[in-house]
Amino acid sequence: MHLAILTQYYPPEIGAPQKRLSELAERLVSRGHEVTVLTAMPNYPTGKVYPGYGGIWSKEIRNGVSVQRVCMYPSNSTRTIARLLSAFSFVFSSMIAGTLLLPRADVLLVESPPLFLGLSGWWLSRIKRMPLIVNVSDLWPETVAALGRLDRRSLVFRLGVRLENWLYRSAWMVTGQARGIVDHVAAVVPDKPVYHLSNGVDTQIFRADAPKYAFAEKGEGRGECLIAYCGLHGVAQGLDQVLDAAELLRDLPVTFHLFGDGAEKSALVASAAKRDLTRVRFHDAVSADTVPGILAATDIALVPLKTTIPGAVPSKVYEAMAASRAVILVADGEPAEIVRENTAGLVVSPGDIDGLADAVRRLAADPALRARLGTNGRAAVERHYSRDTIVSHFITHLTAAFRLQ
């Protein structure tokens, strides 16, 4: 089987979509399949093209995967116009480059969001005569509305819903990384094949005995309970809640370590400095290879969301569970169900600062509880969320679907 993947995000960028799609591609290649990725010049999350990349088009072989890259207008601005310009620039550049240079594959998988990229995916699937799979990792425009950045009564929201529904109807198959996404798509297009392509984690890389990140060598965390967050510092993550909780925990020997970058980071750093939150440490973004070591070295893994986002299950949940680390999850909905059902951590509703502070106090004071929650999480990941198992099931499903065509 030859799979083509159309995505705006791919390594060497770091982030959940990049990791998930690259591991899918590499596992398919390791099983004897061919994968071609059409993506943008790497620029996320800084909004600046990475050194060594640039120009209009390039091609490389990355861990056995053929990766074609095209130019786009990079931006990490939170302004709507800038974000739309950035998204649509890749829509059009991928349409042109894909038409001219993308080889015909057995199937084309397009990643959404950005939802607009579905326009390019639809065009390429038609012009190249490839069945189209729309892989939905977040529900848009619903997620934007849930974050309070788009009025559900607005014309933009209504047009977004129409585009979303049209894209689902145009697909050969729709895949979703969360049960909530699958249920939503099935309700919109009940006659369309929908598959739960769950997120997951590499259980060989994320584990309790991974080589540990050297907090102590930097004079940090001696005798303290370490709490780590690794990921985007954006609106959806609601990291301001962490600062508010840290203010309530000044006298507790707990240090919050926040690794990453994003549009909200400068404001968060300024807020922490203004409030003299000396137990909140900001770190630069780290490579994906460093994250397992950070989790192995920390005591508690923190996974916050600003609000309930339909269909959102952060990959950080699975990574923390695989590393046998107790999770403090600030979220409702499906991610909260996963943590509770597997007794892998403590769950706090978004906005409940007192509850977040209490969860930190409870886990910081009880190493035995942390160990028990971490053990439960690791067992659950091995049963349900190993990426090897997920990819194997997906290959079996695709093979069966092709036979039924």
Tab-separated table of C-alpha atoms in Angstrom:
chain	number	residue	atom	x	y	z
A	1	MET	CA	0.000	0.000	0.000
A	2	HIS	CA	1.144	3.520	-0.802
A	3	LEU	CA	-0.234	6.179	1.564
A	4	ALA	CA	0.069	9.913	0.889
A	5	ILE	CA	-0.292	12.260	3.868
A	6	LEU	CA	-1.155	15.944	3.494
A	7	THR	CA	-0.431	17.907	6.655
A	8	GLN	CA	0.714	21.412	7.527
A	9	TYR	CA	2.751	20.073	10.459
A	10	TYR	CA	5.557	17.497	10.416
A	11	PRO	CA	8.963	16.933	12.077
A	12	PRO	CA	11.472	18.376	12.670
A	13	GLU	CA	8.712	20.508	14.190
A	14	ILE	CA	7.680	19.354	17.653
A	15	GLY	CA	4.098	18.885	18.741
A	16	ALA	CA	1.327	16.328	19.006
A	17	PRO	CA	0.253	16.200	15.321
A	18	GLN	CA	3.859	16.046	14.163
A	19	LYS	CA	4.668	13.164	16.487
A	20	ARG	CA	1.457	11.238	15.799
A	21	LEU	CA	1.639	11.481	11.993
A	22	SER	CA	5.363	10.801	11.738
A	23	GLU	CA	5.070	7.710	13.926
A	24	LEU	CA	2.152	6.495	11.803
A	25	ALA	CA	4.190	7.039	8.630
A	26	GLU	CA	7.350	5.421	9.973
A	27	ARG	CA	5.511	2.385	11.306
A	28	LEU	CA	3.812	1.884	7.948
A	29	VAL	CA	7.203	2.008	6.224
A	30	SER	CA	8.653	-0.477	8.720
A	31	ARG	CA	5.858	-2.883	7.743
A	32	GLY	CA	6.756	-2.692	4.057
A	33	HIS	CA	4.369	0.052	2.921
A	34	GLU	CA	5.287	3.275	1.089
A	35	VAL	CA	4.485	6.708	2.519
A	36	THR	CA	4.799	10.136	0.900
A	37	VAL	CA	4.196	13.249	2.999
A	38	LEU	CA	3.350	16.657	1.529
A	39	THR	CA	3.899	19.321	4.162
A	40	ALA	CA	5.065	22.877	4.795
A	41	MET	CA	8.547	24.206	5.429
A	42	PRO	CA	8.987	23.646	9.182
A	43	ASN	CA	8.171	26.798	11.153
A	44	TYR	CA	5.967	25.780	14.095
A	45	PRO	CA	5.573	27.135	16.762
A	46	THR	CA	7.947	30.089	16.275
A	47	GLY	CA	6.501	31.235	12.947
A	48	LYS	CA	10.017	31.262	11.466
A	49	VAL	CA	11.303	28.734	8.944
A	50	TYR	CA	13.863	26.427	10.546
A	51	PRO	CA	17.526	26.790	9.582
A	52	GLY	CA	18.451	24.554	6.685
A	53	TYR	CA	15.001	24.801	5.098
A	54	GLY	CA	13.467	27.329	2.758
A	55	GLY	CA	12.761	28.067	-0.858
A	56	ILE	CA	9.718	27.016	-2.836
A	57	TRP	CA	10.009	23.206	-2.705
A	58	SER	CA	12.283	20.556	-1.266
A	59	LYS	CA	12.383	16.802	-0.838
A	60	GLU	CA	14.031	14.602	1.747
A	61	ILE	CA	13.887	11.028	3.039
A	62	ARG	CA	13.168	11.096	6.762
A	63	ASN	CA	13.333	7.736	8.562
A	64	GLY	CA	12.293	5.975	5.373
A	65	VAL	CA	9.432	8.395	4.621
A	66	SER	CA	9.527	10.529	1.464
A	67	VAL	CA	8.807	14.098	2.611
A	68	GLN	CA	8.011	16.896	0.159
A	69	ARG	CA	7.967	20.420	1.576
A	70	VAL	CA	6.483	23.554	0.043
A	71	CYS	CA	6.601	27.217	0.932
A	72	MET	CA	3.948	29.018	2.965
A	73	TYR	CA	3.501	32.266	4.858
A	74	PRO	CA	4.710	31.363	8.375
A	75	SER	CA	3.220	33.127	11.378
A	76	ASN	CA	2.673	32.451	15.066
A	77	SER	CA	0.430	35.483	15.499
A	78	THR	CA	-2.817	35.100	17.424
A	79	ARG	CA	-4.537	37.591	15.089
A	80	THR	CA	-7.255	36.003	12.975
A	81	ILE	CA	-6.152	37.579	9.690
A	82	ALA	CA	-2.545	36.470	10.116
A	83	ARG	CA	-3.608	32.929	10.993
A	84	LEU	CA	-5.914	32.743	7.977
A	85	LEU	CA	-3.195	34.042	5.668
A	86	SER	CA	-0.808	31.432	6.995
A	87	ALA	CA	-3.304	28.579	6.639
A	88	PHE	CA	-4.487	29.521	3.165
A	89	SER	CA	-0.958	30.070	1.885
A	90	PHE	CA	-0.267	26.383	2.509
A	91	VAL	CA	-3.641	25.375	1.062
A	92	PHE	CA	-2.714	26.979	-2.258
A	93	SER	CA	0.970	26.022	-2.305
A	94	SER	CA	0.118	22.391	-1.502
A	95	MET	CA	-2.521	22.373	-4.248
A	96	ILE	CA	-0.016	23.550	-6.844
A	97	ALA	CA	2.944	21.456	-5.695
A	98	GLY	CA	0.762	18.411	-5.112
A	99	THR	CA	-0.763	18.629	-8.573
A	100	LEU	CA	2.646	18.839	-10.203
A	101	LEU	CA	4.862	16.720	-7.972
A	102	LEU	CA	2.907	14.442	-5.621
A	103	PRO	CA	2.930	10.852	-6.910
A	104	ARG	CA	-0.379	9.050	-7.121
A	105	ALA	CA	-0.916	6.844	-4.078
A	106	ASP	CA	-3.485	4.238	-3.106
A	107	VAL	CA	-5.050	6.630	-0.615
A	108	LEU	CA	-4.584	10.240	0.528
A	109	LEU	CA	-4.931	11.148	4.197
A	110	VAL	CA	-5.409	14.853	4.984
A	111	GLU	CA	-4.987	16.141	8.522
A	112	SER	CA	-7.578	18.521	9.974
A	113	PRO	CA	-7.162	21.070	11.475
A	114	PRO	CA	-6.513	23.313	9.743
A	115	LEU	CA	-9.949	22.646	8.305
A	116	PHE	CA	-9.197	24.660	5.168
A	117	LEU	CA	-6.518	22.158	4.190
A	118	GLY	CA	-9.383	19.850	3.311
A	119	LEU	CA	-9.876	21.971	0.169
A	120	SER	CA	-6.417	21.010	-1.023
A	121	GLY	CA	-6.971	17.403	0.014
A	122	TRP	CA	-10.240	17.243	-1.929
A	123	TRP	CA	-8.606	18.725	-5.044
A	124	LEU	CA	-5.593	16.399	-4.944
A	125	SER	CA	-7.751	13.339	-4.333
A	126	ARG	CA	-9.776	14.187	-7.431
A	127	ILE	CA	-6.958	15.224	-9.739
A	128	LYS	CA	-4.815	12.222	-8.712
A	129	ARG	CA	-7.774	9.817	-8.402
A	130	MET	CA	-6.951	8.822	-4.818
A	131	PRO	CA	-9.566	7.882	-2.182
A	132	LEU	CA	-9.614	10.612	0.488
A	133	ILE	CA	-9.358	9.985	4.216
A	134	VAL	CA	-10.046	13.015	6.397
A	135	ASN	CA	-8.242	12.564	9.713
A	136	VAL	CA	-9.864	14.798	12.340
A	137	SER	CA	-7.651	15.540	15.332
A	138	ASP	CA	-9.737	18.489	16.577
A	139	LEU	CA	-13.277	19.569	15.761
A	140	TRP	CA	-13.227	22.902	13.983
A	141	PRO	CA	-14.838	25.432	14.107
A	142	GLU	CA	-16.297	24.052	17.361
A	143	THR	CA	-12.955	24.212	19.164
A	144	VAL	CA	-12.493	27.897	18.281
A	145	ALA	CA	-15.967	28.649	19.590
A	146	ALA	CA	-15.341	26.680	22.790
A	147	LEU	CA	-12.255	28.818	23.440
A	148	GLY	CA	-14.398	31.948	23.130
A	149	ARG	CA	-12.678	33.175	19.988
A	150	LEU	CA	-15.621	32.735	17.618
A	151	ASP	CA	-19.322	33.422	18.069
A	152	ARG	CA	-21.457	30.434	17.132
A	153	ARG	CA	-24.016	32.868	15.674
A	154	SER	CA	-21.459	34.440	13.348
A	155	LEU	CA	-21.296	33.939	9.605
A	156	VAL	CA	-17.736	32.636	9.917
A	157	PHE	CA	-18.846	29.878	12.288
A	158	ARG	CA	-21.754	28.857	10.083
A	159	LEU	CA	-19.534	28.774	6.991
A	160	GLY	CA	-16.997	26.716	8.921
A	161	VAL	CA	-19.654	24.170	9.859
A	162	ARG	CA	-20.785	23.937	6.233
A	163	LEU	CA	-17.189	23.406	5.074
A	164	GLU	CA	-16.659	20.773	7.755
A	165	ASN	CA	-19.808	18.858	6.810
A	166	TRP	CA	-19.019	19.070	3.081
A	167	LEU	CA	-15.530	17.725	3.685
A	168	TYR	CA	-16.853	14.741	5.638
A	169	ARG	CA	-19.359	13.974	2.907
A	170	SER	CA	-16.649	14.223	0.227
A	171	ALA	CA	-14.335	11.768	1.946
A	172	TRP	CA	-14.023	8.067	1.266
A	173	MET	CA	-13.490	7.577	5.003
A	174	VAL	CA	-13.236	9.800	8.079
A	175	THR	CA	-10.925	8.957	10.972
A	176	GLY	CA	-10.966	10.624	14.375
A	177	GLN	CA	-8.453	10.453	17.191
A	178	ALA	CA	-11.069	10.581	19.968
A	179	ARG	CA	-14.388	8.888	20.608
A	180	GLY	CA	-16.069	12.283	20.800
A	181	ILE	CA	-14.836	13.155	17.318
A	182	VAL	CA	-15.990	9.824	15.901
A	183	ASP	CA	-19.449	10.266	17.451
A	184	HIS	CA	-19.711	13.811	16.089
A	185	VAL	CA	-18.772	12.776	12.547
A	186	ALA	CA	-21.100	9.773	12.636
A	187	ALA	CA	-23.976	12.083	13.606
A	188	VAL	CA	-23.181	14.506	10.770
A	189	VAL	CA	-22.667	11.865	8.044
A	190	PRO	CA	-24.286	8.632	9.303
A	191	ASP	CA	-23.718	6.852	5.985
A	192	LYS	CA	-19.956	7.556	5.900
A	193	PRO	CA	-17.366	5.021	7.168
A	194	VAL	CA	-15.837	6.418	10.374
A	195	TYR	CA	-12.860	4.878	12.161
A	196	HIS	CA	-11.414	5.601	15.595
A	197	LEU	CA	-7.719	6.129	14.831
A	198	SER	CA	-6.826	6.708	18.451
A	199	ASN	CA	-3.922	8.766	19.599
A	200	GLY	CA	-1.359	6.787	21.519
A	201	VAL	CA	2.264	6.595	22.548
A	202	ASP	CA	5.458	4.699	21.815
A	203	THR	CA	5.714	2.533	24.931
A	204	GLN	CA	9.367	1.714	24.222
A	205	ILE	CA	10.405	5.378	24.349
A	206	PHE	CA	8.097	6.700	27.074
A	207	ARG	CA	8.806	4.639	30.158
A	208	ALA	CA	9.763	5.107	33.797
A	209	ASP	CA	13.378	3.995	33.271
A	210	ALA	CA	14.100	6.326	30.345
A	211	PRO	CA	17.371	8.295	30.742
A	212	LYS	CA	16.401	11.126	33.051
A	213	TYR	CA	16.585	14.834	32.284
A	214	ALA	CA	19.169	16.438	34.593
A	215	PHE	CA	17.104	18.892	36.629
A	216	ALA	CA	19.494	18.712	39.565
A	217	GLU	CA	22.545	19.563	37.454
A	218	LYS	CA	20.980	22.947	36.854
A	219	GLY	CA	20.459	23.560	40.564
A	220	GLU	CA	16.741	22.959	40.304
A	221	GLY	CA	14.451	20.662	42.208
A	222	ARG	CA	16.755	19.498	45.030
A	223	GLY	CA	14.457	18.050	47.660
A	224	GLU	CA	11.393	19.391	45.885
A	225	CYS	CA	8.443	17.756	44.195
A	226	LEU	CA	8.828	18.408	40.470
A	227	ILE	CA	5.810	19.048	38.262
A	228	ALA	CA	6.409	19.207	34.524
A	229	TYR	CA	4.457	20.415	31.514
A	230	CYS	CA	5.883	19.918	28.017
A	231	GLY	CA	4.088	21.456	25.085
A	232	LEU	CA	2.581	24.459	23.429
A	233	HIS	CA	2.072	27.662	25.421
A	234	GLY	CA	-1.098	28.720	23.619
A	235	VAL	CA	-4.615	29.854	24.379
A	236	ALA	CA	-6.111	26.354	24.505
A	237	GLN	CA	-3.680	25.125	27.168
A	238	GLY	CA	-4.758	27.683	29.784
A	239	LEU	CA	-1.368	27.791	31.501
A	240	ASP	CA	-2.444	30.917	33.369
A	241	GLN	CA	-4.265	28.475	35.666
A	242	VAL	CA	-0.883	27.032	36.640
A	243	LEU	CA	0.364	30.463	37.661
A	244	ASP	CA	-2.768	31.076	39.723
A	245	ALA	CA	-2.338	27.743	41.510
A	246	ALA	CA	1.364	28.369	42.088
A	247	GLU	CA	0.444	31.601	43.851
A	248	LEU	CA	-1.608	29.560	46.329
A	249	LEU	CA	1.267	27.121	46.851
A	250	ARG	CA	4.115	29.503	47.645
A	251	ASP	CA	5.068	27.726	50.870
A	252	LEU	CA	4.946	24.197	49.422
A	253	PRO	CA	8.234	22.586	48.250
A	254	VAL	CA	6.897	22.163	44.725
A	255	THR	CA	8.391	23.511	41.513
A	256	PHE	CA	6.518	23.837	38.226
A	257	HIS	CA	8.662	23.350	35.124
A	258	LEU	CA	7.049	24.551	31.902
A	259	PHE	CA	8.829	23.468	28.709
A	260	GLY	CA	7.804	24.850	25.342
A	261	ASP	CA	6.957	27.895	23.299
A	262	GLY	CA	3.907	29.552	21.820
A	263	ALA	CA	1.934	32.740	21.387
A	264	GLU	CA	1.094	33.065	25.102
A	265	LYS	CA	4.540	32.382	26.517
A	266	SER	CA	5.811	35.952	26.757
A	267	ALA	CA	2.674	37.020	28.619
A	268	LEU	CA	2.985	34.055	30.983
A	269	VAL	CA	6.639	34.794	31.711
A	270	ALA	CA	5.818	38.450	32.408
A	271	SER	CA	2.914	37.494	34.685
A	272	ALA	CA	5.049	35.058	36.674
A	273	ALA	CA	7.783	37.672	37.106
A	274	LYS	CA	5.292	40.335	38.186
A	275	ARG	CA	3.870	37.993	40.822
A	276	ASP	CA	7.330	36.801	41.881
A	277	LEU	CA	6.463	33.157	41.304
A	278	THR	CA	9.962	31.798	41.871
A	279	ARG	CA	8.764	28.196	41.874
A	280	VAL	CA	7.527	28.470	38.290
A	281	ARG	CA	10.410	27.839	35.878
A	282	PHE	CA	10.079	28.440	32.143
A	283	HIS	CA	12.265	26.452	29.762
A	284	ASP	CA	12.816	26.632	26.026
A	285	ALA	CA	11.057	24.176	23.764
A	286	VAL	CA	12.842	20.840	23.705
A	287	SER	CA	13.119	18.161	21.058
A	288	ALA	CA	10.683	15.257	21.086
A	289	ASP	CA	13.584	13.010	22.120
A	290	THR	CA	13.993	14.993	25.352
A	291	VAL	CA	10.385	14.717	26.577
A	292	PRO	CA	10.596	11.070	27.776
A	293	GLY	CA	13.578	11.994	29.949
A	294	ILE	CA	11.757	14.978	31.442
A	295	LEU	CA	8.759	12.819	32.358
A	296	ALA	CA	11.023	10.114	33.791
A	297	ALA	CA	12.744	12.706	36.008
A	298	THR	CA	9.624	14.477	37.226
A	299	ASP	CA	7.208	13.483	39.979
A	300	ILE	CA	3.914	14.706	38.516
A	301	ALA	CA	2.880	15.327	34.916
A	302	LEU	CA	0.607	18.309	34.386
A	303	VAL	CA	-1.851	18.388	31.464
A	304	PRO	CA	-4.048	21.518	31.464
A	305	LEU	CA	-6.756	22.774	29.114
A	306	LYS	CA	-8.352	26.195	29.309
A	307	THR	CA	-11.888	24.881	28.884
A	308	THR	CA	-13.815	21.834	27.753
A	309	ILE	CA	-12.943	21.306	24.101
A	310	PRO	CA	-15.168	18.772	22.310
A	311	GLY	CA	-13.181	15.798	21.051
A	312	ALA	CA	-9.845	16.975	22.446
A	313	VAL	CA	-7.655	14.322	24.095
A	314	PRO	CA	-4.118	15.687	24.602
A	315	SER	CA	-1.381	13.239	23.652
A	316	LYS	CA	0.416	14.358	26.820
A	317	VAL	CA	-2.030	12.205	28.806
A	318	TYR	CA	-0.821	9.023	27.103
A	319	GLU	CA	2.846	10.032	27.347
A	320	ALA	CA	2.610	10.669	31.088
A	321	MET	CA	0.773	7.386	31.635
A	322	ALA	CA	3.376	5.479	29.614
A	323	ALA	CA	6.117	7.049	31.741
A	324	SER	CA	4.356	5.763	34.887
A	325	ARG	CA	3.817	9.285	36.134
A	326	ALA	CA	0.783	10.430	38.085
A	327	VAL	CA	-1.231	12.899	36.028
A	328	ILE	CA	-2.928	16.081	37.137
A	329	LEU	CA	-5.395	16.724	34.348
A	330	VAL	CA	-7.225	20.041	34.090
A	331	ALA	CA	-10.022	19.057	31.737
A	332	ASP	CA	-13.493	17.596	31.470
A	333	GLY	CA	-14.961	15.225	28.896
A	334	GLU	CA	-13.137	12.335	27.271
A	335	PRO	CA	-9.618	12.951	28.652
A	336	ALA	CA	-11.081	13.096	32.153
A	337	GLU	CA	-12.851	9.790	31.504
A	338	ILE	CA	-9.587	8.164	30.406
A	339	VAL	CA	-7.714	9.280	33.522
A	340	ARG	CA	-10.562	8.362	35.877
A	341	GLU	CA	-11.410	5.004	34.273
A	342	ASN	CA	-7.788	3.922	34.528
A	343	THR	CA	-7.144	5.531	37.951
A	344	ALA	CA	-4.083	7.203	36.471
A	345	GLY	CA	-4.250	10.613	38.160
A	346	LEU	CA	-6.359	13.387	39.595
A	347	VAL	CA	-8.844	15.367	37.514
A	348	VAL	CA	-9.688	19.026	37.994
A	349	SER	CA	-12.282	21.019	36.062
A	350	PRO	CA	-10.924	23.930	33.995
A	351	GLY	CA	-10.971	27.158	35.982
A	352	ASP	CA	-10.986	25.429	39.399
A	353	ILE	CA	-7.808	26.968	40.775
A	354	ASP	CA	-8.459	25.824	44.342
A	355	GLY	CA	-9.040	22.288	43.066
A	356	LEU	CA	-5.777	22.381	41.102
A	357	ALA	CA	-3.862	23.576	44.162
A	358	ASP	CA	-5.467	20.852	46.305
A	359	ALA	CA	-4.526	18.173	43.739
A	360	VAL	CA	-0.913	19.348	43.840
A	361	ARG	CA	-0.886	19.312	47.648
A	362	ARG	CA	-2.343	15.805	47.773
A	363	LEU	CA	0.099	14.246	45.322
A	364	ALA	CA	3.120	16.161	46.593
A	365	ALA	CA	2.480	14.798	50.082
A	366	ASP	CA	1.868	11.175	49.051
A	367	PRO	CA	4.632	9.445	47.027
A	368	ALA	CA	2.884	6.086	47.423
A	369	LEU	CA	-0.252	7.454	45.756
A	370	ARG	CA	1.841	8.905	42.937
A	371	ALA	CA	3.481	5.532	42.381
A	372	ARG	CA	0.154	3.689	42.396
A	373	LEU	CA	-1.424	6.081	39.888
A	374	GLY	CA	1.656	5.867	37.671
A	375	THR	CA	1.590	2.065	37.673
A	376	ASN	CA	-2.098	2.092	36.737
A	377	GLY	CA	-1.450	4.474	33.871
A	378	ARG	CA	1.362	2.377	32.423
A	379	ALA	CA	-0.781	-0.761	32.506
A	380	ALA	CA	-3.634	1.039	30.720
A	381	VAL	CA	-1.345	2.311	27.971
A	382	GLU	CA	0.073	-1.149	27.361
A	383	ARG	CA	-3.476	-2.536	27.058
A	384	HIS	CA	-5.095	0.149	24.924
A	385	TYR	CA	-2.838	2.967	23.682
A	386	SER	CA	0.360	1.487	22.242
A	387	ARG	CA	1.033	3.049	18.829
A	388	ASP	CA	2.289	-0.263	17.478
A	389	THR	CA	-1.080	-1.857	18.174
A	390	ILE	CA	-3.006	1.168	16.886
A	391	VAL	CA	-1.122	1.174	13.560
A	392	SER	CA	-1.520	-2.586	13.121
A	393	HIS	CA	-5.280	-2.319	13.600
A	394	PHE	CA	-5.445	0.609	11.171
A	395	ILE	CA	-3.593	-1.325	8.468
A	396	THR	CA	-5.979	-4.243	8.916
A	397	HIS	CA	-8.969	-1.893	8.687
A	398	LEU	CA	-7.687	-0.181	5.532
A	399	THR	CA	-6.911	-3.476	3.863
A	400	ALA	CA	-10.418	-4.744	4.564
A	401	ALA	CA	-11.960	-1.466	3.376
A	402	PHE	CA	-10.101	-1.672	0.049
A	403	ARG	CA	-11.356	-5.202	-0.498
A	404	LEU	CA	-14.920	-3.974	-0.001
A	405	GLN	CA	-14.637	-1.209	-2.608
